Tab-separated table of C-alpha atoms in Angstrom:
chain	number	residue	atom	x	y	z
A	1	MET	CA	-8.276	20.421	15.110
A	2	ARG	CA	-9.806	17.717	13.000
A	3	GLY	CA	-10.542	14.309	14.425
A	4	LEU	CA	-11.561	10.970	13.088
A	5	LYS	CA	-14.909	9.328	13.340
A	6	HIS	CA	-12.994	6.260	14.563
A	7	SER	CA	-11.499	6.206	18.024
A	8	VAL	CA	-7.941	7.505	17.694
A	9	SER	CA	-6.687	5.719	20.827
A	10	GLN	CA	-8.214	2.453	19.598
A	11	SER	CA	-6.689	3.088	16.170
A	12	LYS	CA	-3.247	3.587	17.722
A	13	SER	CA	-3.517	0.336	19.666
A	14	ASP	CA	-4.777	-1.442	16.527
A	15	TYR	CA	-1.905	0.087	14.573
A	16	HIS	CA	0.657	-1.202	17.071
A	17	MET	CA	-0.925	-4.661	16.993
A	18	TYR	CA	-0.905	-4.732	13.173
A	19	LEU	CA	2.663	-3.440	13.132
A	20	GLN	CA	3.761	-6.270	15.436
A	21	ILE	CA	2.010	-8.808	13.215
A	22	ILE	CA	3.724	-7.378	10.136
A	23	VAL	CA	7.161	-7.429	11.768
A	24	ILE	CA	6.684	-11.037	12.869
A	25	ALA	CA	5.366	-11.996	9.426
A	26	LEU	CA	8.278	-10.334	7.650
A	27	PHE	CA	10.791	-11.948	10.006
A	28	PHE	CA	9.436	-15.453	9.542
A	29	SER	CA	8.723	-15.084	5.835
A	30	GLY	CA	12.353	-14.076	5.251
A	31	ASN	CA	13.500	-17.280	6.943
A	32	MET	CA	11.004	-19.385	5.022
A	33	MET	CA	11.893	-17.834	1.700
A	34	ALA	CA	15.459	-19.086	1.990
A	35	SER	CA	14.249	-22.680	1.816
A	36	THR	CA	11.183	-22.367	-0.444
A	37	PRO	CA	10.296	-20.156	-3.401
A	38	ASP	CA	6.921	-19.126	-1.915
A	39	HIS	CA	6.278	-17.442	1.392
A	40	ALA	CA	3.496	-18.084	3.846
A	41	PHE	CA	2.211	-14.515	4.099
A	42	TYR	CA	0.852	-12.355	1.299
A	43	ILE	CA	0.838	-8.904	2.792
A	44	ALA	CA	1.652	-5.374	1.699
A	45	VAL	CA	1.802	-2.127	3.634
A	46	ILE	CA	0.365	1.184	2.418
A	47	GLU	CA	1.234	4.359	4.316
A	48	ILE	CA	-0.531	7.642	3.552
A	49	ASN	CA	0.865	10.820	5.130
A	50	HIS	CA	-0.739	14.247	4.942
A	51	THR	CA	0.153	17.291	6.979
A	52	ALA	CA	-2.583	19.800	7.775
A	53	HIS	CA	-3.203	22.300	4.980
A	54	ALA	CA	-0.635	20.696	2.639
A	55	LYS	CA	-1.630	20.519	-1.024
A	56	GLU	CA	0.217	17.245	-1.539
A	57	ALA	CA	0.236	13.918	0.292
A	58	GLU	CA	2.804	11.136	0.279
A	59	LEU	CA	1.991	7.485	-0.151
A	60	THR	CA	4.401	4.581	0.352
A	61	VAL	CA	3.730	0.987	-0.680
A	62	LYS	CA	5.857	-1.908	0.554
A	63	VAL	CA	5.485	-5.249	-1.239
A	64	PHE	CA	7.403	-8.504	-1.479
A	65	SER	CA	9.637	-8.399	-4.551
A	66	ASP	CA	8.801	-11.907	-5.807
A	67	ASP	CA	5.066	-11.133	-5.684
A	68	MET	CA	5.569	-7.850	-7.552
A	69	CYS	CA	7.622	-9.600	-10.249
A	70	ASP	CA	4.860	-12.194	-10.672
A	71	ALA	CA	2.214	-9.458	-10.933
A	72	LEU	CA	4.184	-7.500	-13.550
A	73	ARG	CA	4.770	-10.652	-15.612
A	74	ASN	CA	1.073	-11.540	-15.341
A	75	ALA	CA	-0.013	-8.001	-16.282
A	76	SER	CA	2.168	-8.077	-19.397
A	77	GLN	CA	0.844	-11.560	-20.257
A	78	SER	CA	4.404	-12.595	-21.022
A	79	ALA	CA	6.104	-15.874	-20.255
A	80	GLU	CA	9.355	-13.952	-19.821
A	81	ALA	CA	10.516	-13.685	-16.216
A	82	VAL	CA	10.736	-10.232	-14.659
A	83	GLU	CA	14.144	-9.875	-13.051
A	84	PRO	CA	13.838	-8.422	-9.516
A	85	GLU	CA	16.865	-6.140	-9.875
A	86	GLN	CA	15.309	-4.531	-12.991
A	87	VAL	CA	11.855	-3.726	-11.621
A	88	CYS	CA	12.757	-0.227	-10.405
A	89	THR	CA	14.545	0.679	-13.653
A	90	LYS	CA	13.505	-1.304	-16.718
A	91	TYR	CA	9.916	-1.856	-15.533
A	92	ALA	CA	9.220	1.538	-13.913
A	93	GLU	CA	6.537	2.458	-16.465
A	94	GLU	CA	4.837	-0.938	-16.136
A	95	LEU	CA	4.992	-0.571	-12.364
A	96	ALA	CA	3.247	2.826	-12.514
A	97	ASP	CA	0.618	1.452	-14.915
A	98	TYR	CA	0.005	-1.582	-12.715
A	99	PHE	CA	-0.651	0.514	-9.621
A	100	ALA	CA	-2.792	2.966	-11.601
A	101	GLY	CA	-5.140	0.038	-12.203
A	102	HIS	CA	-4.962	-1.504	-8.734
A	103	LEU	CA	-4.686	1.368	-6.239
A	104	SER	CA	-7.125	4.258	-6.155
A	105	LEU	CA	-7.901	7.005	-3.700
A	106	TYR	CA	-10.818	9.406	-3.553
A	107	LEU	CA	-10.558	12.521	-1.427
A	108	ASN	CA	-13.781	14.367	-0.672
A	109	ALA	CA	-15.449	12.182	-3.361
A	110	ASN	CA	-12.925	13.255	-6.041
A	111	PRO	CA	-10.433	10.836	-7.622
A	112	THR	CA	-6.733	11.489	-7.085
A	113	GLN	CA	-3.865	10.926	-9.490
A	114	LEU	CA	-0.938	8.997	-8.033
A	115	LYS	CA	2.526	9.832	-9.322
A	116	LEU	CA	5.267	7.220	-8.871
A	117	ASN	CA	8.301	9.106	-7.550
A	118	GLY	CA	10.588	6.280	-6.587
A	119	CYS	CA	11.205	2.583	-6.261
A	120	GLU	CA	13.805	0.963	-4.062
A	121	GLU	CA	14.609	-2.694	-3.558
A	122	ILE	CA	15.218	-3.348	0.142
A	123	GLY	CA	16.061	-6.959	0.877
A	124	ASP	CA	13.191	-9.069	-0.431
A	125	THR	CA	10.797	-6.113	-0.720
A	126	TYR	CA	10.211	-3.049	-2.870
A	127	GLN	CA	9.395	0.307	-1.363
A	128	LEU	CA	7.431	2.428	-3.818
A	129	SER	CA	7.004	6.157	-3.214
A	130	PHE	CA	4.043	8.034	-4.657
A	131	SER	CA	2.743	11.577	-4.312
A	132	MET	CA	-0.668	13.014	-5.038
A	133	ALA	CA	-2.117	16.474	-5.269
A	134	CYS	CA	-4.906	16.828	-2.758
A	135	PRO	CA	-7.213	19.350	-1.144
A	136	GLU	CA	-5.845	21.056	1.959
A	137	GLU	CA	-8.835	19.903	4.012
A	138	TRP	CA	-9.985	16.288	3.985
A	139	ASP	CA	-13.565	15.373	4.781
A	140	GLU	CA	-13.444	11.810	3.513
A	141	LEU	CA	-10.819	9.409	2.147
A	142	ARG	CA	-11.747	6.245	0.277
A	143	ILE	CA	-8.973	3.821	-0.647
A	144	THR	CA	-9.323	0.771	-2.868
A	145	ALA	CA	-6.303	-1.501	-3.191
A	146	ASP	CA	-6.553	-4.863	-4.928
A	147	PHE	CA	-2.969	-5.170	-6.156
A	148	LEU	CA	-1.549	-8.704	-6.103
A	149	MET	CA	-5.005	-10.123	-5.296
A	150	GLU	CA	-5.427	-11.353	-8.875
A	151	LEU	CA	-2.591	-13.814	-8.152
A	152	PHE	CA	-2.808	-14.348	-4.395
A	153	PRO	CA	-6.369	-14.663	-3.005
A	154	THR	CA	-5.117	-14.390	0.590
A	155	GLN	CA	-3.272	-11.113	-0.100
A	156	SER	CA	-3.912	-8.428	2.537
A	157	GLN	CA	-3.056	-4.745	2.453
A	158	MET	CA	-2.350	-3.040	5.764
A	159	VAL	CA	-3.252	0.640	5.409
A	160	HIS	CA	-1.893	3.279	7.771
A	161	ILE	CA	-3.278	6.804	7.346
A	162	ALA	CA	-1.650	9.743	9.134
A	163	HIS	CA	-3.607	12.953	8.625
A	164	ASN	CA	-3.386	16.170	10.582
A	165	GLY	CA	-1.909	14.478	13.656
A	166	ASN	CA	-4.434	11.628	13.689
A	167	THR	CA	-3.826	8.049	12.617
A	168	ILE	CA	-5.991	5.169	11.557
A	169	THR	CA	-5.148	1.652	10.442
A	170	ALA	CA	-7.231	-0.634	8.264
A	171	ARG	CA	-6.847	-4.016	6.626
A	172	LEU	CA	-7.978	-4.661	3.064
A	173	THR	CA	-8.624	-8.159	1.703
A	174	ALA	CA	-10.087	-9.754	-1.406
A	175	LYS	CA	-13.541	-9.545	0.224
A	176	HIS	CA	-13.050	-5.982	1.490
A	177	LYS	CA	-10.878	-4.139	-1.036
A	178	SER	CA	-11.977	-0.654	0.013
A	179	HIS	CA	-12.031	1.391	3.174
A	180	THR	CA	-13.533	4.815	3.830
A	181	VAL	CA	-12.454	7.189	6.573
A	182	THR	CA	-14.598	10.193	7.472
A	183	PHE	CA	-12.753	13.059	9.129
A	184	VAL	CA	-14.776	15.244	11.483
A	185	LYS	CA	-14.023	18.814	12.470
């Protein structure tokens, strides 16, 4: 069985703490958004799931819809507003291109290709589903995620990695856009 260089029990407790923070942030930001156009928290969640010996991994990104619309409009350098209900349909190609430039993963020092499989608007968020071909065995995973940071300097990405029965959680910020996990046998 493969382990993580990080303490798994500490990672689980960190994960639960981060999860509680996210739930509280989402709860309060939903209430704040009703009265103001901006929200107090700029946070996204990235979940990476890989089962032992699988040749494909799943990746889910959850972002606030208003932030994603702003990022797509900014990326297109257009003054035209991006309508939230059209992001998953009309702007699917732009969405895939945006994340291709702002979310990268290296497995065992080799770049991966993310494929956007789905987009769903859930309340005031989008849930984006990606897949990636990957080696069956992972020695090292490096993730870099700077999406939305070009617009929101306080943007944070909460990263949850589930690999071969082990989990680790990390937080990415404008100062620390990358995180590397080394898996030990």
